[in-house]
Coordinates of C-alpha atoms in Angstrom, one line a residue:
Q1 CA -9.9 52.9 29.5
L2 CA -6.6 52.7 27.6
P3 CA -6.5 54.2 24.2
I4 CA -5.5 50.9 22.4
P5 CA -5.8 51.4 18.6
V6 CA -7.4 48.9 16.3
Y7 CA -4.8 47.0 14.3
D8 CA -3.8 48.9 11.2
P9 CA -1.5 46.9 8.8
A10 CA -0.5 50.3 7.2
D11 CA 1.0 51.4 10.5
A12 CA 4.7 50.3 10.8
R13 CA 4.5 50.2 14.6
H14 CA 1.7 47.6 14.4
R15 CA 3.7 45.5 11.9
E16 CA 6.7 45.7 14.2
L17 CA 4.6 44.7 17.2
V18 CA 3.5 41.6 15.3
T19 CA 7.1 40.7 14.3
L20 CA 8.2 41.1 17.9
S21 CA 5.3 39.1 19.2
V22 CA 6.2 36.2 16.9
H23 CA 9.8 36.4 18.1
A24 CA 8.7 36.5 21.7
E25 CA 6.6 33.3 21.1
Q26 CA 9.7 31.6 19.6
V27 CA 11.8 32.6 22.6
A28 CA 9.2 31.4 25.1
A29 CA 8.7 28.1 23.2
V30 CA 12.3 26.9 23.9
V31 CA 12.4 27.8 27.6
D32 CA 12.9 24.7 29.7
L33 CA 9.8 24.4 31.9
P34 CA 10.3 21.7 34.5
G35 CA 7.5 20.8 36.9
M36 CA 7.2 24.1 38.8
R37 CA 4.4 26.3 40.1
F38 CA 2.7 28.5 37.5
E39 CA 4.2 31.6 39.0
A40 CA 7.7 30.3 38.7
L41 CA 7.2 29.2 35.1
R42 CA 5.8 32.6 34.2
R43 CA 8.8 34.3 35.9
R44 CA 11.2 32.0 34.0
I45 CA 9.6 33.0 30.7
R46 CA 9.6 36.7 31.5
E47 CA 13.3 36.4 32.4
S48 CA 14.1 34.7 29.1
L49 CA 12.2 37.4 27.2
A50 CA 14.1 40.1 29.1
A51 CA 17.4 38.5 28.5
D52 CA 16.6 38.3 24.7
G53 CA 15.6 42.0 24.8
V54 CA 12.3 41.4 23.1
S55 CA 10.2 42.3 26.1
E56 CA 11.8 45.8 26.3
A57 CA 11.2 46.3 22.5
I58 CA 7.5 45.3 22.9
D59 CA 7.2 47.6 26.0
A60 CA 8.6 50.5 24.0
I61 CA 6.1 50.1 21.2
V62 CA 3.2 49.7 23.5
R63 CA 4.3 52.9 25.4
A64 CA 4.3 54.8 22.1
F65 CA 0.8 53.6 21.4
L66 CA -0.4 54.8 24.8
T67 CA 1.1 58.3 24.7

């Protein structure tokens, strides 16, 4: 199992992850999603999150939690 900690509002990393998650949701909400297969839609959202830089920031915080 992964050592995923319980949310702690006193932990700055947890609060930053929340902020980044909200931002990621905002980025994903404006992605144009024409009638495509689910996999293509998911790829398009991942590409938008990567272009914004938010996915890399989320990954960095998650890596810090897991090490």
